[in-house]
Structure formats: C-alpha cells, structure tokens
Amino acid sequence: EALLGRFADGFIFITPGLREFYSQSLGRDLRPSWLVPSGVDPRLFRPDDGGTVVRKRLGIPADAKVLGYVGVLSRERELDFAIQAAKRLREKKEDCWLVFVGDGDDRRRLADVAAGLGLVNRIIFTGEVRHDMVPQFISSFDYGLCHLPDTLFFRRSFPMKVLEYAACGIQVLASDIKAHVDIARDLPLRLYAHDDPDDLARLIEEAERKPAHVPDGLSRYSWERIAA
C-alpha cells in the first residue's frame, strides 16, 4: 500500500479515521483526498411486506422478538457474542430468536456453539440468499445486529449493513466501537458494550417492538446523493 500510494494521483476514503490512519502510517499528507461514505440503494432496501412471509417460512411465531444479522459469518467478527446474548435472554424466559443470514468460515463453529448452549431451536442459519431477497429477510427482523469487535480495522470502518437495516425501517443495534459511535451522530443506532453480551441482552429485553420507520437522516447516504 505504501508503494502504491507513491503513484496515486488522489485518494478516496470511506471514513475520516481511515484517512488519518493512512496519513500517519504512510508518513505524509495524502492530497488530494475525498471522503465518500458507504451508501445504500433505497429503491431496493426499504420496508418489505415479505418479511411476514419469511417469518412464517422460518417457523418464527408472530409475537416473538427477532434479532437478525446479515453478512459474512467470519471468525474475526466474533459473532458468538450474539449467541451468548441469546443464551442470557433464554435464561430470562425472553422469547427471542436469532437469525443469521449469510455464510462464511465461522458458520459451522457458530452452529456448534448454539447447539452446545441448547439453542438450536432459537437460532437459525439461512445460508446465502439472493441479493434481491435480502430486504425481505431484514424486514422480518425486529432488530438488526451489527456486532464488530474493537479492533484497529473495524473501529475505522463504515459497515453498509447499518444503512441497509435502517433503510428497511428496523431498529439497529451496534457495538459501541468508534465507527458506530460516529455513525450514530446521523442515524438512530442503539449501542451496547462491545465486550459484554449481557448488555446486548439487556437492550433487547428493554426494547419494544416497533413498526417499520425509515429515519430521516438516511437520505444523505443514498447512492444518488453520494454520487452527486
């Protein structure tokens, strides 16, 4: 990256943190540079009535709370954190289902963790789904999960799933790393302690189920706005 940087005429970063990181690590002022955040297509990602159909197909009761995650199931994301939170909720007799939409190198281990905790009847792994079907799955959730550990890479990221959840009108729950704190200035993210599954469980236990609502601040992240 340092070598390539010598031949670049300009730089595009998705967050100020990344611009600062590369400026420091490459030891020079990276100019010209532009900030272009992650974006979302609101024509595709929007509240979808198909979420009710997805719930029925997955066998989830209509009155149950659903915490959902969409994305790659990779070890570096430490998604067993969500399974531990689901265990706490089960111990409190809270009827909450956890749905993982996607695949990755950690899927089998996560399934084993769920089985070991006796949660196979409350945790669903859908595997990969077609991209145009993702909004229906998101709309079947009450809460969209964006759990990222506090690592050098993730604390400077801008996860698109946060925007996609918000565009589908569901509540967004995210770990309290710097990247999410920054996004929460514009969008109504609900943050929990990134190293405490009990805090995520508490948030879900206290959060009421709400009708779909797309936040006003989301318009600034549409692809049309960003391109302009």
Coordinates of C-alpha atoms in Angstrom, one line a residue:
E1 CA 0.0 0.0 0.0
A2 CA 2.9 2.4 0.8
L3 CA 4.4 1.6 -2.6
L4 CA 1.1 2.1 -4.5
G5 CA 0.5 5.3 -2.6
R6 CA 3.5 6.9 -4.3
F7 CA 1.9 6.6 -7.7
A8 CA -1.6 7.6 -6.8
D9 CA -2.9 11.0 -8.0
G10 CA -5.6 11.1 -5.3
F11 CA -7.2 9.1 -2.5
I12 CA -10.8 8.2 -1.6
F13 CA -11.6 7.1 2.0
I14 CA -14.9 6.0 3.5
T15 CA -14.2 7.4 6.9
P16 CA -12.1 10.3 8.4
G17 CA -10.4 7.6 10.6
L18 CA -9.1 5.8 7.6
R19 CA -7.7 9.0 6.1
E20 CA -6.0 9.8 9.4
F21 CA -4.6 6.2 9.7
Y22 CA -3.1 6.1 6.2
S23 CA -1.8 9.6 6.5
Q24 CA 0.1 8.6 9.7
S25 CA 1.2 5.2 8.5
L26 CA 2.4 6.4 5.1
G27 CA 4.1 9.4 6.8
R28 CA 2.7 12.1 4.5
D29 CA -0.2 14.3 3.8
L30 CA -2.5 12.4 1.3
R31 CA -3.7 15.1 -1.0
P32 CA -5.9 15.4 -2.9
S33 CA -8.3 13.2 -1.0
W34 CA -12.1 12.8 -0.7
L35 CA -14.4 11.3 1.9
V36 CA -17.1 9.1 0.3
P37 CA -19.0 7.1 2.9
S38 CA -20.8 3.8 2.4
G39 CA -24.2 4.1 0.8
V40 CA -27.5 2.3 0.3
D41 CA -29.9 1.9 -2.6
P42 CA -33.3 3.0 -1.1
R43 CA -35.2 1.6 -4.1
L44 CA -34.1 -1.9 -3.1
F45 CA -33.7 -1.6 0.6
R46 CA -37.0 -0.5 2.1
P47 CA -39.6 -1.9 4.4
D48 CA -40.9 -5.0 2.7
D49 CA -44.2 -6.9 3.5
G50 CA -42.4 -10.1 2.5
G51 CA -40.9 -10.1 6.0
T52 CA -44.1 -11.7 7.3
V53 CA -43.8 -14.5 4.8
V54 CA -40.1 -15.0 5.7
R55 CA -41.0 -15.3 9.4
K56 CA -43.6 -18.0 8.6
R57 CA -41.2 -19.9 6.4
L58 CA -38.6 -19.9 9.1
G59 CA -41.1 -21.1 11.7
I60 CA -40.9 -18.0 13.9
P61 CA -44.0 -17.1 16.0
A62 CA -45.5 -13.7 15.0
D63 CA -45.2 -12.4 18.6
A64 CA -41.6 -13.4 19.1
K65 CA -38.7 -10.9 19.0
V66 CA -36.2 -11.5 16.2
L67 CA -32.6 -10.3 16.3
G68 CA -31.1 -10.7 12.8
Y69 CA -27.7 -10.4 11.3
V70 CA -27.0 -10.2 7.5
G71 CA -23.4 -10.6 6.2
V72 CA -20.4 -12.8 6.2
L73 CA -20.0 -15.2 9.1
S74 CA -16.3 -14.8 9.7
R75 CA -14.3 -15.5 12.8
E76 CA -12.9 -12.0 13.0
R77 CA -16.4 -10.6 13.7
E78 CA -16.8 -12.7 16.9
L79 CA -20.5 -13.4 16.3
D80 CA -20.7 -16.0 19.0
F81 CA -21.1 -12.8 21.1
A82 CA -24.7 -12.7 19.8
I83 CA -25.2 -16.3 20.7
Q84 CA -24.1 -15.6 24.3
A85 CA -26.6 -12.8 24.4
A86 CA -29.3 -15.1 23.1
K87 CA -28.5 -17.5 25.9
R88 CA -28.9 -14.8 28.5
L89 CA -32.3 -13.9 27.1
R90 CA -33.4 -17.6 27.1
E91 CA -32.4 -17.8 30.8
K92 CA -34.7 -14.8 31.4
K93 CA -37.6 -16.5 29.6
E94 CA -37.5 -13.9 26.9
D95 CA -38.7 -15.3 23.6
C96 CA -36.1 -14.0 21.2
W97 CA -34.9 -15.7 18.0
L98 CA -31.5 -15.1 16.4
V99 CA -31.3 -15.3 12.6
F100 CA -28.0 -15.4 10.7
V101 CA -28.4 -14.6 7.0
G102 CA -25.2 -15.4 5.1
D103 CA -22.3 -17.8 5.1
G104 CA -18.6 -17.9 5.9
D105 CA -15.8 -19.7 7.5
D106 CA -17.3 -19.5 11.0
R107 CA -20.7 -20.9 10.3
R108 CA -20.0 -24.4 11.5
R109 CA -18.4 -23.3 14.7
L110 CA -21.2 -20.9 15.5
A111 CA -23.7 -23.7 14.9
D112 CA -21.7 -25.9 17.3
V113 CA -21.7 -23.1 19.9
A114 CA -25.5 -22.7 19.6
A115 CA -26.0 -26.5 19.9
G116 CA -23.7 -26.6 22.9
L117 CA -25.8 -24.0 24.6
G118 CA -29.1 -25.7 23.8
L119 CA -30.3 -23.0 21.5
V120 CA -30.7 -24.9 18.2
N121 CA -34.5 -24.3 18.3
R122 CA -34.0 -20.5 18.7
I123 CA -31.1 -19.8 16.3
I124 CA -31.4 -20.1 12.5
F125 CA -28.7 -20.1 9.9
T126 CA -30.3 -19.4 6.5
G127 CA -27.1 -19.7 4.4
E128 CA -26.7 -17.4 1.4
V129 CA -29.8 -15.8 0.0
R130 CA -30.3 -13.9 -3.3
H131 CA -29.4 -10.2 -3.0
D132 CA -32.8 -9.0 -4.1
M133 CA -34.3 -11.1 -1.3
V134 CA -32.2 -9.6 1.5
P135 CA -34.7 -6.7 2.2
Q136 CA -37.4 -9.3 2.9
F137 CA -35.2 -11.1 5.4
I138 CA -34.2 -7.8 7.1
S139 CA -37.9 -6.8 7.2
S140 CA -38.6 -10.0 9.1
F141 CA -36.3 -8.8 12.0
D142 CA -37.3 -6.6 14.9
Y143 CA -33.6 -5.6 15.4
G144 CA -30.7 -5.6 13.0
L145 CA -27.4 -6.6 14.6
C146 CA -24.1 -5.0 13.6
H147 CA -21.6 -6.6 16.0
L148 CA -18.0 -5.7 15.5
P149 CA -15.2 -6.1 18.0
D150 CA -13.0 -3.2 18.9
T151 CA -10.1 -3.8 16.6
L152 CA -7.9 -1.5 14.6
F153 CA -9.6 -2.3 11.3
F154 CA -13.2 -2.3 12.5
R155 CA -13.1 0.9 14.5
R156 CA -12.4 2.8 11.3
S157 CA -14.9 1.0 9.2
F158 CA -18.3 2.0 7.8
P159 CA -20.5 -1.1 7.6
M160 CA -23.1 -1.0 4.9
K161 CA -25.4 -3.3 6.9
V162 CA -26.2 -0.5 9.3
L163 CA -27.6 1.6 6.4
E164 CA -29.4 -1.4 4.9
Y165 CA -31.1 -2.2 8.3
A166 CA -32.1 1.4 8.7
A167 CA -33.4 1.7 5.1
C168 CA -35.7 -1.3 5.9
G169 CA -37.0 0.6 8.9
I170 CA -35.9 -1.8 11.7
Q171 CA -34.1 -0.8 14.9
V172 CA -30.3 -1.1 14.6
L173 CA -28.3 -2.5 17.5
A174 CA -24.5 -2.0 17.2
S175 CA -21.4 -2.5 19.4
D176 CA -20.1 0.8 20.9
I177 CA -16.9 0.9 18.8
K178 CA -15.8 4.3 17.4
A179 CA -17.1 3.6 13.9
H180 CA -20.6 3.0 15.2
V181 CA -20.4 6.0 17.6
D182 CA -19.6 8.2 14.6
I183 CA -22.5 6.8 12.5
A184 CA -24.8 7.3 15.5
R185 CA -24.4 11.0 15.1
D186 CA -26.6 10.8 12.0
L187 CA -28.6 7.7 12.4
P188 CA -30.5 6.3 15.5
L189 CA -28.3 3.4 16.4
R190 CA -28.7 1.8 19.8
L191 CA -25.3 1.0 21.2
Y192 CA -24.2 -1.7 23.6
A193 CA -20.9 -2.5 25.2
H194 CA -18.8 -4.4 22.7
D195 CA -17.3 -6.8 25.3
D196 CA -20.5 -7.5 27.3
P197 CA -23.2 -9.9 25.9
D198 CA -25.3 -9.1 29.0
D199 CA -25.6 -5.5 27.8
L200 CA -26.9 -6.6 24.4
A201 CA -29.3 -8.9 26.1
R202 CA -30.5 -6.1 28.3
L203 CA -31.0 -3.8 25.3
I204 CA -33.2 -6.4 23.5
E205 CA -35.1 -7.2 26.7
E206 CA -35.9 -3.5 27.3
A207 CA -36.5 -2.6 23.6
E208 CA -40.1 -2.6 22.5
R209 CA -41.1 -3.9 19.0
K210 CA -41.9 -1.0 16.7
P211 CA -43.5 -0.6 13.3
A212 CA -41.1 0.0 10.4
H213 CA -39.7 3.5 10.3
V214 CA -37.0 4.8 8.0
P215 CA -35.0 7.6 9.7
D216 CA -34.9 11.0 8.1
G217 CA -31.1 11.1 8.2
L218 CA -30.8 8.2 5.9
S219 CA -31.4 10.2 2.7
R220 CA -27.8 11.6 2.9
Y221 CA -26.5 8.1 2.4
S222 CA -28.4 7.2 -0.8
W223 CA -26.2 6.3 -3.8
E224 CA -27.7 9.2 -5.8
R225 CA -26.7 11.7 -3.0
I226 CA -23.2 10.3 -2.6
A227 CA -22.6 10.3 -6.4
A228 CA -23.7 13.9 -6.6

